[in-house]
Amino acid sequence: MSIALRTLDDGAWISINDSRQVSVSDVWSLTTGAFCDCSPAYVLLEAFVDVDIDGSIVVVHAVGQCLECGTRDSIERLPVGRIVNDDFYPYDPEGVQWLVEPDGERP
Amino acid sequence: MPTDVEHWKDELYGTEIRAEIERFAEEGWESIPEDERDAWFERFKWFGLYHQRAGQESYFMLRIGPPSGVLKPGQFRRIVEIADEFSRGPAENPEFGNGWLDVTTRQAIQLHWIRLEDVPELFDRLEDVGLSTVQACGDSWRNIVGCPVAGKDKHEHVDAGALATELNETFKQNEAHSNLPRKWKVSVTGCDEGCGQGDINDLSFEPAEKELNGETVTGYNVRVGGGLSRNEPRFARNIDVFATPEQAVDVAGGLSALFRDHGDRENRYNARMKFLVDEWGPENVRETLQADYVDFELETAGDDLRESYSYNAGDADGKHDHVGVHEQVDGKYYVGLNVLVGRIGVNDAYEIADAAEAYASGEVRLTQRQNIILTDVPEENLDALLAEPVFEEYSPDPHPFQRGSIACTGTEFCSLSIVETKNRQVRYARWLKENVDLPDGVENFHIHLSGCTASCAQPQIADVSLRGMKTRKNGEPVEALDIGLGGGLGENPQFASWVAERIPADEVPGAIATLLENFAAARDGSESFREFVLERDDEELADLIEPEETDYDDPYMHNTKRTWYPYAEDDDLEASPAPARADGTPIPSDD
């Protein structure tokens, strides 16, 4: 079965198979240097711009703001969950995440 | 590449959606194929139905859009009856109970917890009294806003009500204009107070005069490309066009068609008219309108009335809203009533409808400050009307902190919001009223709370602008607000400066209290707050705000978006009773 991925509601949600799964307004913790110099960076996702799948991992392009230093920037490839047997398993925003590098170069 | 939404609209959009809504309603929520839900919910918006947020699946918000907010006799009561019967949720709101209606900043009414199965019945009952939900949401002509006291107002120069009605009749369910790249918000102002708030709309008609063939003609100047959303606020730009009342519909149709044909259908973030005006410039918009979309010679702009605009203007003089008792042109009175954050419980709403019918014409009109107006009150009925107990709360003479409060829907129901808003704003207003004195002579002080950058509470045009955010406090993420100062409309509109960011929501009342103390101490004579802000740079302004905890208590500091309903005893998403069948029984998940 193919996976339907899209942003919804003016970028407020990531919809996976017609179900709203990942929301803006969650605070994601990102490793040092992935977004700004804060360690870790607590980043509020403000809007989703795009969504893609990298192997089994759902990655998003979003705009966010660091709650400590105030940096506002785009996040190119934030992993937000995995597809296993056509079901989506979201990652915990509070767990430290890394950014998925393109072309399979992720750590 | 066109977006998914454009594909869905190409397949089916506009008036054809009605039959599909009725089919799904007949067969029940579960009949909507799971892999088509995003598409159908997008289409349902065109008929004013907005699927509520995650945790509230199968429940809808229903929006009713009367042009210029005018509810004719009987229409308000019908909406109250519908809210009473159909708009009740599985849990109570601690401030508002269960069963209410929300007056919006675009002069519409929103009802929540609507079940799809009830919608055909609701459509019938609304249409029975001449009301409609058509194009209240979706990518088309939204509710046309304008002077709510058109036809009765001593400040009126041109009959904005007539044009708003004509535009509504021409462009609602009009196939040529039913599928636009994005929403299309139109305002018609006819008064010298600027209460249509045209500057923040995609298309604005504003009162003007022009010398034509030796005669002074009253009509409209035209502006385009205003809007507040997505951290990209714009005031509508003057395209140097004057339209007579007879030409205005053609000009509106031409501009709507121009947006239809040239708006960005590949990127919804870039699809609003404001971005097209950014790209083209107002001169090119005018030239293209003239060349391709109207078949008469456009007149250049006439003399406008902007220098007297006072509505939501933040200046010391003039009428800032419609609240209070005001004489009409026919010698009767209209009574503007304050509705705190726009929400009216059904029992109160019945009493308001009773009073409107007993002492006035039965009309109820909605304003862009989320308030209501009862029109056509004979002078001899004023005392008896105002003695009705319900008007102690919905007062024509409210405290400035209550009068100035606006709040959007927030995480209670909205997918976009980052924070809880309406209950919080009620609590803010209550605390400020009890604990903070306004400086001498300050009778209007507007505080607008918007849950996100969509800006439905119009935060950028308030004295104090509050916008939903998050921060960390004691190591935990908590709901927070950015604070902006000094916004307002008027002759020279100004967006608020965002001078303090990520203030924990429970420290905001303390921040406003210190701000007002500092304003009172440093103010020059009777200077208005907006003038005071204009005189200072952002750094100086930031120094005036000292966020601090007070005895204000905020029960919504947690992640309210991660609840099924922020006020439920067990608010965990897992405890959600949604989705539910028509009788309210939860539908078990497949897992």
XYZ file of C-alpha atoms in Angstrom:
698
model
C 0.000 0.000 0.000
C 1.351 3.439 -0.862
C 1.602 5.993 1.926
C -0.264 9.277 1.486
C 1.806 12.068 3.015
C 0.833 15.713 2.966
C 0.763 18.926 4.967
C -2.712 20.008 6.015
C -4.544 23.006 7.450
C -2.115 25.685 6.288
C 0.872 23.689 7.451
C -0.492 22.937 10.924
C -0.401 19.149 10.537
C 1.326 16.322 8.788
C -1.331 13.995 7.507
C -0.355 10.367 7.014
C -2.872 8.190 5.221
C -5.584 10.818 5.725
C -5.069 11.026 9.445
C -3.574 14.071 11.201
C -0.521 12.651 12.929
C 2.111 15.294 13.615
C 1.177 18.742 14.863
C 2.882 22.081 14.980
C 3.085 23.557 18.470
C 5.088 20.644 19.853
C 8.565 21.417 21.166
C 11.262 19.210 19.627
C 14.707 18.836 21.139
C 17.467 18.861 18.541
C 21.128 18.040 18.893
C 23.678 20.815 19.188
C 24.380 22.552 15.928
C 21.410 21.025 14.132
C 19.406 24.240 14.446
C 21.327 26.771 16.561
C 24.097 26.748 19.143
C 21.878 25.787 22.067
C 22.512 22.411 23.624
C 20.120 20.831 23.096
C 17.967 23.233 21.103
C 14.307 23.212 22.177
C 12.545 24.154 18.983
C 8.867 24.989 18.649
C 7.612 23.890 15.250
C 5.505 26.723 13.873
C 4.569 25.441 10.411
C 5.174 22.479 8.178
C 6.273 23.304 4.665
C 6.655 19.807 3.192
C 6.844 16.146 4.092
C 8.745 13.252 2.569
C 9.733 9.701 3.312
C 13.326 8.501 3.567
C 13.272 4.721 3.615
C 10.803 4.083 6.402
C 11.372 7.411 8.154
C 8.966 10.312 7.696
C 10.899 13.570 7.471
C 9.484 17.068 7.411
C 10.528 20.481 6.240
C 9.326 22.917 8.861
C 9.787 26.386 10.247
C 10.614 26.638 13.912
C 11.920 28.825 16.686
C 14.399 28.006 19.457
C 12.808 28.654 22.830
C 16.107 29.588 24.439
C 17.935 31.871 21.976
C 14.981 32.853 19.782
C 16.554 31.770 16.482
C 13.828 31.347 13.865
C 14.806 29.261 10.881
C 13.745 26.444 8.628
C 14.475 22.810 9.432
C 15.059 20.818 6.298
C 14.777 17.178 7.277
C 13.439 16.524 10.736
C 12.510 12.883 11.342
C 9.091 12.724 13.005
C 8.302 9.019 12.939
C 8.534 5.701 11.142
C 6.289 3.690 8.888
C 6.141 0.037 9.854
C 3.764 -2.267 7.985
C 1.846 0.737 6.687
C 1.299 2.108 10.201
C 2.860 5.314 11.450
C 4.779 5.321 14.718
C 5.527 8.895 15.826
C 8.759 9.835 17.542
C 8.579 11.547 20.891
C 9.289 15.281 20.348
C 11.118 15.373 23.676
C 13.621 12.704 22.627
C 16.741 14.248 21.099
C 16.494 14.082 17.328
C 18.973 14.458 14.559
C 18.441 15.763 11.076
C 18.376 13.165 8.318
C 21.018 13.907 5.727
C 19.981 13.432 2.104
C 21.278 10.497 0.045
C 21.421 8.126 2.961
C 24.255 9.905 4.749
C 22.498 10.189 8.044
C 24.468 9.253 11.144
C 3.199 21.400 -9.433
C -0.349 22.122 -8.218
C -1.024 21.134 -4.625
C -3.229 18.255 -3.450
C -5.879 20.815 -2.587
C -5.910 22.060 -6.186
C -6.338 18.460 -7.434
C -9.225 17.897 -5.047
C -10.859 21.148 -6.113
C -10.428 20.237 -9.784
C -12.231 16.969 -9.178
C -15.176 18.427 -7.297
C -15.774 21.802 -5.682
C -18.386 24.465 -5.217
C -22.108 23.830 -5.173
C -21.693 20.135 -6.085
C -20.312 19.485 -2.597
C -23.771 19.865 -1.075
C -25.071 16.584 -2.473
C -21.988 14.755 -1.201
C -22.401 16.204 2.297
C -26.010 15.039 2.282
C -24.993 11.567 1.100
C -22.369 11.206 3.839
C -24.784 12.585 6.416
C -27.385 10.017 5.414
C -24.904 7.154 5.564
C -23.038 8.398 8.656
C -19.540 9.597 9.476
C -18.033 6.169 8.948
C -19.113 6.186 5.292
C -16.423 8.726 4.395
C -13.657 6.519 2.958
C -10.640 6.687 5.237
C -8.291 7.433 2.350
C -10.445 10.327 1.127
C -10.938 12.201 4.386
C -8.376 14.940 3.805
C -9.993 15.687 0.443
C -13.575 15.702 1.715
C -12.807 17.822 4.771
C -11.106 20.343 2.512
C -14.165 20.446 0.262
C -16.664 20.627 3.143
C -15.164 23.983 4.084
C -16.840 25.529 1.061
C -20.169 24.895 2.788
C -18.935 26.336 6.068
C -18.016 23.035 7.721
C -14.611 22.759 9.340
C -13.497 19.438 10.790
C -12.403 20.023 14.396
C -8.882 19.231 15.498
C -7.239 15.910 16.323
C -8.916 14.268 19.305
C -12.297 15.632 18.159
C -12.718 13.623 14.952
C -16.237 13.401 13.499
C -17.186 16.755 15.057
C -17.361 19.919 12.985
C -17.417 23.648 13.366
C -20.227 25.259 11.365
C -19.800 28.874 10.271
C -22.723 31.089 9.274
C -21.793 34.248 7.402
C -24.344 37.064 7.184
C -23.011 39.912 4.997
C -21.863 42.849 7.178
C -23.013 40.837 10.180
C -26.655 41.761 9.694
C -29.052 39.206 11.187
C -32.595 40.084 10.253
C -35.481 39.600 12.683
C -35.796 35.910 13.530
C -32.372 34.902 12.253
C -30.508 35.297 15.551
C -33.147 33.290 17.382
C -32.914 30.525 14.806
C -29.152 30.289 15.294
C -29.638 30.161 19.071
C -32.164 27.350 18.711
C -29.735 25.416 16.531
C -26.891 25.975 19.000
C -29.151 24.813 21.827
C -30.164 21.627 20.042
C -27.104 20.647 17.995
C -24.002 22.401 19.338
C -23.267 20.585 22.568
C -20.114 18.651 23.233
C -19.117 15.646 25.311
C -17.604 17.860 28.044
C -18.295 21.251 29.606
C -16.231 24.382 29.290
C -15.677 25.768 32.808
C -16.261 29.383 31.729
C -19.070 28.898 29.234
C -20.829 25.627 30.069
C -22.093 23.580 27.157
C -24.016 25.145 24.276
C -22.978 28.558 23.016
C -22.309 30.547 19.869
C -19.170 32.432 18.911
C -19.250 35.837 17.193
C -16.140 36.131 15.025
C -13.925 38.987 13.908
C -15.422 38.603 10.424
C -18.986 39.162 11.575
C -19.888 35.499 11.356
C -21.162 33.010 13.917
C -19.453 29.708 14.640
C -21.043 26.676 16.257
C -18.964 23.729 17.484
C -19.478 20.028 18.143
C -21.702 19.734 15.078
C -22.260 16.178 13.845
C -22.189 15.525 10.142
C -25.413 13.533 10.359
C -27.280 16.661 11.532
C -25.963 18.980 8.835
C -28.740 18.641 6.217
C -31.306 19.458 8.914
C -29.227 22.480 9.960
C -28.929 23.682 6.377
C -32.712 23.454 6.009
C -33.398 25.313 9.227
C -30.930 28.063 8.343
C -32.209 28.461 4.791
C -35.756 28.581 6.122
C -34.936 32.010 7.634
C -32.643 33.169 4.835
C -29.285 32.231 6.363
C -26.470 30.350 4.711
C -23.138 28.704 5.409
C -22.089 28.817 1.748
C -18.463 29.860 1.236
C -18.059 30.676 4.921
C -14.736 28.799 4.673
C -12.675 27.441 1.755
C -10.985 28.971 -1.263
C -13.529 31.528 -2.381
C -15.444 34.649 -1.413
C -15.716 34.573 2.364
C -18.289 36.447 4.400
C -18.305 40.052 3.214
C -17.603 42.323 6.140
C -18.603 45.931 6.500
C -20.363 48.570 8.568
C -22.738 46.628 10.812
C -25.003 49.650 11.262
C -25.222 50.436 7.558
C -28.502 52.092 6.669
C -28.976 53.437 10.201
C -25.708 55.173 10.989
C -25.287 58.920 11.367
C -21.692 58.510 10.182
C -22.673 56.902 6.890
C -21.691 58.474 3.559
C -22.563 55.694 1.185
C -24.818 52.677 1.673
C -22.289 49.946 2.349
C -25.059 47.514 3.256
C -26.529 47.674 -0.238
C -23.171 46.948 -1.868
C -22.309 44.161 0.577
C -25.657 42.516 -0.147
C -25.208 42.889 -3.910
C -21.705 41.427 -3.751
C -23.001 38.553 -1.658
C -25.807 37.808 -4.115
C -23.485 38.075 -7.116
C -20.475 36.099 -5.918
C -21.879 33.422 -3.651
C -22.543 30.192 -5.575
C -21.137 31.869 -8.677
C -19.301 29.192 -10.635
C -16.805 31.615 -12.172
C -15.642 32.734 -8.725
C -16.156 29.645 -6.591
C -12.676 28.133 -6.921
C -10.004 30.722 -6.143
C -6.366 29.978 -5.259
C -7.068 30.786 -1.597
C -9.567 32.613 0.547
C -10.814 35.983 -0.704
C -11.801 38.438 2.000
C -13.805 41.508 1.015
C -14.752 44.548 3.073
C -17.188 47.353 2.312
C -17.037 50.501 4.417
C -19.568 53.298 4.039
C -18.944 55.417 7.130
C -16.371 57.994 8.169
C -15.257 55.859 11.122
C -13.690 53.050 9.097
C -15.542 50.237 10.834
C -15.255 47.932 7.819
C -11.529 47.532 8.633
C -10.799 47.446 4.913
C -7.040 47.730 5.361
C -6.740 44.109 6.493
C -8.751 42.583 3.633
C -7.884 41.176 0.213
C -10.267 43.668 -1.356
C -11.520 46.822 0.278
C -14.133 49.348 -0.788
C -13.850 52.603 1.154
C -16.092 55.656 0.999
C -14.928 58.413 -1.338
C -16.157 61.280 -3.460
C -15.198 62.111 -7.010
C -15.990 64.912 -9.398
C -17.413 63.223 -12.536
C -18.837 65.220 -15.450
C -19.174 68.263 -13.238
C -21.042 66.429 -10.497
C -19.830 65.190 -7.127
C -20.433 61.453 -7.020
C -20.259 59.349 -3.860
C -18.747 55.914 -4.242
C -15.699 53.897 -3.262
C -11.950 53.927 -3.498
C -10.442 50.486 -3.966
C -7.542 48.862 -2.134
C -6.229 45.322 -2.479
C -3.868 42.875 -0.841
C -4.311 43.367 2.890
C -4.139 40.584 5.469
C -2.514 39.619 8.749
C -1.619 35.955 8.514
C 1.614 33.973 8.673
C 3.980 36.586 10.067
C 3.486 38.501 6.827
C 0.990 41.257 7.636
C 0.129 43.723 4.909
C -2.176 46.678 4.729
C -4.257 46.802 1.565
C -2.580 48.830 -1.159
C -4.241 51.722 -2.968
C -4.671 50.864 -6.670
C -5.913 54.363 -7.548
C -9.398 53.357 -8.594
C -12.705 55.053 -7.804
C -15.839 53.005 -8.405
C -19.374 54.323 -8.375
C -21.824 52.075 -6.505
C -22.981 50.881 -9.946
C -19.433 49.977 -11.038
C -18.335 48.401 -7.758
C -19.658 44.905 -8.501
C -17.846 44.812 -11.857
C -14.620 46.030 -10.268
C -14.945 43.405 -7.533
C -15.606 40.705 -10.112
C -12.651 41.837 -12.176
C -10.284 41.716 -9.215
C -11.607 38.352 -8.067
C -11.090 36.980 -11.580
C -7.601 38.491 -11.712
C -6.758 36.699 -8.462
C -8.376 33.494 -9.770
C -6.238 33.558 -12.911
C -2.943 34.869 -11.544
C -2.819 33.760 -7.886
C -0.297 31.058 -6.990
C -1.930 27.612 -7.140
C 1.349 25.771 -6.611
C 2.192 27.086 -3.167
C -0.631 27.729 -0.737
C 1.634 29.783 1.521
C 2.146 32.199 -1.332
C -1.393 32.120 -2.650
C -3.003 35.129 -1.001
C -3.689 38.331 -2.913
C -1.237 40.230 -0.708
C 1.656 38.289 -2.206
C 0.455 38.897 -5.759
C 0.318 42.633 -5.000
C 3.836 42.398 -3.507
C 5.044 40.781 -6.716
C 3.212 42.950 -9.209
C 2.879 46.271 -7.433
C -0.437 48.155 -7.257
C 0.145 49.866 -10.620
C 0.345 46.549 -12.459
C -2.746 45.276 -10.672
C -4.619 48.341 -11.914
C -3.283 48.007 -15.462
C -4.200 44.333 -15.682
C -7.631 44.987 -14.208
C -8.206 47.683 -16.826
C -6.800 45.693 -19.741
C -8.314 42.279 -19.099
C -11.101 42.379 -16.561
C -13.399 45.411 -16.930
C -14.947 46.876 -20.065
C -15.144 50.511 -18.981
C -12.543 53.157 -18.267
C -11.523 53.055 -14.620
C -11.624 56.360 -12.759
C -8.679 57.417 -10.634
C -9.179 57.458 -6.869
C -11.446 60.074 -5.322
C -11.200 61.971 -2.041
C -11.465 59.546 0.844
C -12.566 59.957 4.460
C -9.632 58.194 6.064
C -8.526 61.126 8.183
C -11.594 60.675 10.381
C -11.250 56.891 10.788
C -11.417 56.046 14.481
C -12.548 52.401 14.587
C -9.915 50.266 16.275
C -7.522 53.130 15.625
C -5.976 53.374 19.083
C -6.050 57.159 19.096
C -7.368 59.301 21.908
C -10.387 60.699 20.067
C -13.303 59.179 18.194
C -15.466 56.084 18.426
C -13.370 52.927 18.638
C -16.202 50.415 18.415
C -20.017 50.245 18.346
C -20.474 49.570 22.056
C -22.911 51.910 23.805
C -26.211 53.610 22.995
C -26.152 55.582 19.761
C -28.845 57.480 17.914
C -29.709 56.311 14.399
C -30.586 58.554 11.442
C -34.303 57.811 11.979
C -34.309 58.968 15.614
C -34.340 55.443 17.030
C -31.255 54.021 18.731
C -28.856 51.175 18.321
C -27.390 49.535 21.390
C -23.937 48.030 21.077
C -23.366 45.256 23.616
C -20.063 43.876 24.747
C -19.564 40.150 24.251
C -16.396 39.115 26.017
C -14.280 37.117 23.521
C -17.380 36.822 21.327
C -18.958 33.871 23.116
C -22.645 33.840 24.167
C -24.177 30.950 26.095
C -27.496 29.749 24.693
C -29.558 30.751 27.738
C -28.190 34.291 27.576
C -28.685 34.294 23.824
C -32.380 33.438 24.206
C -32.757 36.362 26.604
C -31.017 38.672 24.148
C -33.292 37.492 21.339
C -36.336 38.039 23.576
C -35.203 41.580 24.420
C -34.479 42.415 20.781
C -37.988 41.325 19.833
C -39.745 42.955 22.821
C -38.068 46.357 22.725
C -36.605 46.705 19.225
C -36.963 45.343 15.709
C -35.548 41.912 16.483
C -32.462 42.558 14.388
C -29.125 41.560 15.867
C -25.982 42.733 14.134
C -22.446 41.422 14.578
C -19.311 43.550 14.690
C -15.681 42.872 13.864
C -14.851 43.349 17.535
C -16.845 40.200 18.349
C -19.716 42.248 19.781
C -23.418 42.476 18.958
C -25.763 45.376 18.248
C -29.515 45.593 18.739
C -30.921 48.091 16.256
C -34.099 50.148 15.993
C -34.788 50.727 19.679
C -37.359 53.525 20.139
C -36.167 56.072 22.689
C -39.054 55.222 25.032
C -37.921 51.575 25.164
C -34.286 52.203 25.988
C -34.609 52.137 29.769
C -36.680 48.982 29.819
C -34.326 47.242 27.391
C -31.244 48.144 29.372
C -32.877 47.055 32.620
C -33.012 43.443 31.420
C -30.659 41.427 33.663
C -28.832 39.833 30.738
C -27.318 43.199 29.866
C -25.388 43.338 33.104
C -23.001 40.867 31.521
C -23.496 41.856 27.867
C -23.150 45.478 28.778
C -23.338 48.647 26.678
C -20.917 50.164 29.188
C -18.335 47.514 29.996
C -15.029 47.908 31.778
C -12.321 48.848 29.235
C -10.423 45.601 29.778
C -13.532 43.609 28.901
C -14.526 45.932 26.109
C -11.095 45.679 24.529
C -10.664 41.912 24.698
C -10.700 39.785 21.578
C -9.685 36.143 21.345
C -9.692 33.561 18.585
C -10.885 29.971 18.946
C -7.580 28.597 20.208
C -6.654 25.013 21.016
C -10.124 24.323 22.312
C -11.051 23.411 18.741
C -8.616 24.849 16.208
C -5.982 22.811 14.389
C -3.672 25.763 13.935
C -3.530 27.299 17.387
C -0.565 26.807 19.671
C -2.230 27.885 22.916
C -5.550 28.050 24.727
C -7.130 31.443 24.122
C -10.765 32.206 24.980
C -10.843 31.029 28.586
C -7.425 32.543 29.155
C -8.513 35.917 27.788
C -11.615 35.853 30.012
C -9.363 35.225 32.999
C -6.921 37.944 31.907
C -9.737 40.503 31.555
C -11.147 39.547 34.953
C -7.766 39.826 36.664
C -6.848 43.101 34.974
C -10.222 44.613 35.880
C -9.703 43.692 39.533
C -6.021 44.570 39.810
C -4.970 47.231 37.320
C -5.961 50.857 36.912
C -5.886 52.440 33.500
C -4.228 55.847 33.308
C -6.501 58.872 33.479
C -8.661 59.380 30.429
C -7.858 56.025 28.831
C -11.272 54.587 28.090
C -10.309 52.232 25.286
C -7.551 49.701 25.599
C -7.528 46.810 23.175
C -5.895 43.482 23.975
C -6.167 40.865 21.234
C -5.099 37.270 21.825
C -4.444 35.060 18.822
C -3.366 31.457 19.248
C -1.014 31.453 16.260
C 0.247 33.476 13.337
C -2.991 32.979 11.378
C -4.047 36.071 13.358
C -7.789 35.424 13.546
C -7.991 37.714 16.599
C -6.264 40.438 14.575
C -3.472 40.810 17.143
C -1.327 43.186 15.099
C -3.924 45.977 15.286
C -4.360 46.165 19.054
C -2.778 48.265 21.783
C -1.434 45.046 23.263
C -1.021 42.160 20.846
C -0.701 38.640 22.192
C 0.277 35.725 19.971
C 0.541 32.066 20.918
C 4.009 30.661 21.550
C 5.776 28.184 23.782
C 8.646 28.551 26.204
C 10.363 26.499 28.864
C 9.772 27.235 32.514
C 11.297 25.247 35.335
C 12.579 22.848 32.704
C 9.149 22.149 31.208
C 7.600 23.416 27.980
C 4.712 25.748 28.807
C 2.263 27.874 26.871
C 3.585 31.358 26.266
C 2.787 34.516 24.362
C 4.676 37.024 22.290
C 3.734 40.586 23.193
C 3.380 43.357 20.648
C 2.495 46.987 21.286
C 0.948 49.965 19.595
C -0.986 48.551 16.647
C -4.128 50.084 15.248
C -6.050 51.096 12.123
C -7.177 54.629 11.311
C -5.890 57.050 8.697
C -2.344 55.732 8.998
C -2.594 52.159 10.179
C 0.264 50.634 12.104
C 1.106 47.043 12.969
C 2.190 46.299 16.509
C 5.894 46.028 17.263
C 6.716 42.635 18.778
C 8.826 43.741 21.714
C 8.726 40.768 24.092
C 8.838 37.145 23.057
C 7.948 33.856 24.677
C 6.530 35.221 27.910
C 5.033 32.385 29.996
C 1.254 32.813 29.820
C 0.920 33.076 33.596
C 3.288 36.069 33.635
C 1.457 38.072 30.971
C -1.066 39.799 33.277
C 1.856 40.956 35.434
C 3.624 42.174 32.312
C 0.571 44.200 31.238
C 0.215 45.635 34.743
C 3.793 46.907 34.791
C 3.474 48.177 31.244
C 0.470 50.294 32.203
C 2.190 51.568 35.353
C 5.179 52.606 33.268
C 2.930 54.158 30.620
C 1.117 56.214 33.260
C 4.402 57.385 34.746
C 6.142 58.321 31.486
C 3.177 59.503 29.434
C 3.181 63.006 28.027
C -0.065 64.638 29.155
C -3.079 62.961 27.610
C -1.047 61.109 25.004
C -2.745 57.902 23.778
C -1.061 54.576 24.257
C -0.520 54.262 20.519
C 1.141 57.669 20.376
C 3.262 56.728 23.381
C 4.470 53.583 21.607
C 5.199 55.449 18.370
C 7.542 57.761 20.267
C 9.742 54.900 21.463
C 11.932 52.261 19.880
C 11.486 48.542 20.535
C 14.255 48.417 23.118
C 12.713 51.180 25.197
C 9.338 49.489 24.920
C 10.724 46.124 25.968
C 12.100 47.779 29.102
C 8.568 48.833 30.051
C 7.415 45.224 30.258
C 8.360 43.249 33.341
C 6.815 39.791 33.154
C 6.157 38.344 36.581
C 3.967 35.867 38.339
C 1.130 37.409 40.309
C -1.894 35.921 42.028
C -3.298 35.324 38.541
C -3.755 31.590 38.138
C -3.510 29.959 34.713
C -4.857 26.426 34.477
C -3.810 26.021 30.837
C -0.033 26.073 30.980
C 0.326 22.490 29.759
C 0.273 21.474 26.095
C -3.449 21.991 25.493
C -3.111 20.930 21.872
C -2.131 17.475 23.140
C -5.463 17.040 24.895
C -8.726 15.914 23.339
C -10.380 18.842 25.153
C -8.360 21.103 27.446
C -11.070 21.332 30.120
C -12.116 17.685 30.363
C -11.506 15.978 33.682
C -9.403 13.416 31.862
C -8.076 15.467 28.981
C -5.635 12.893 27.610
C -5.946 12.226 23.886
C -6.399 8.549 24.685
C -9.528 9.409 26.672
C -11.188 11.107 23.704
C -14.784 10.047 22.994
C -14.167 10.897 19.324
C -14.874 9.850 16.693
C -18.489 9.323 17.620
C -21.643 8.233 15.875
C -24.618 10.544 15.479
C -25.947 9.610 18.914
C -22.609 10.465 20.532
C -21.444 6.900 21.163
C -17.726 6.522 20.444
C -16.682 4.601 17.353
C -14.123 1.958 18.364
C -10.758 2.136 16.673
C -9.610 -0.650 14.348
C -6.517 -1.257 16.446
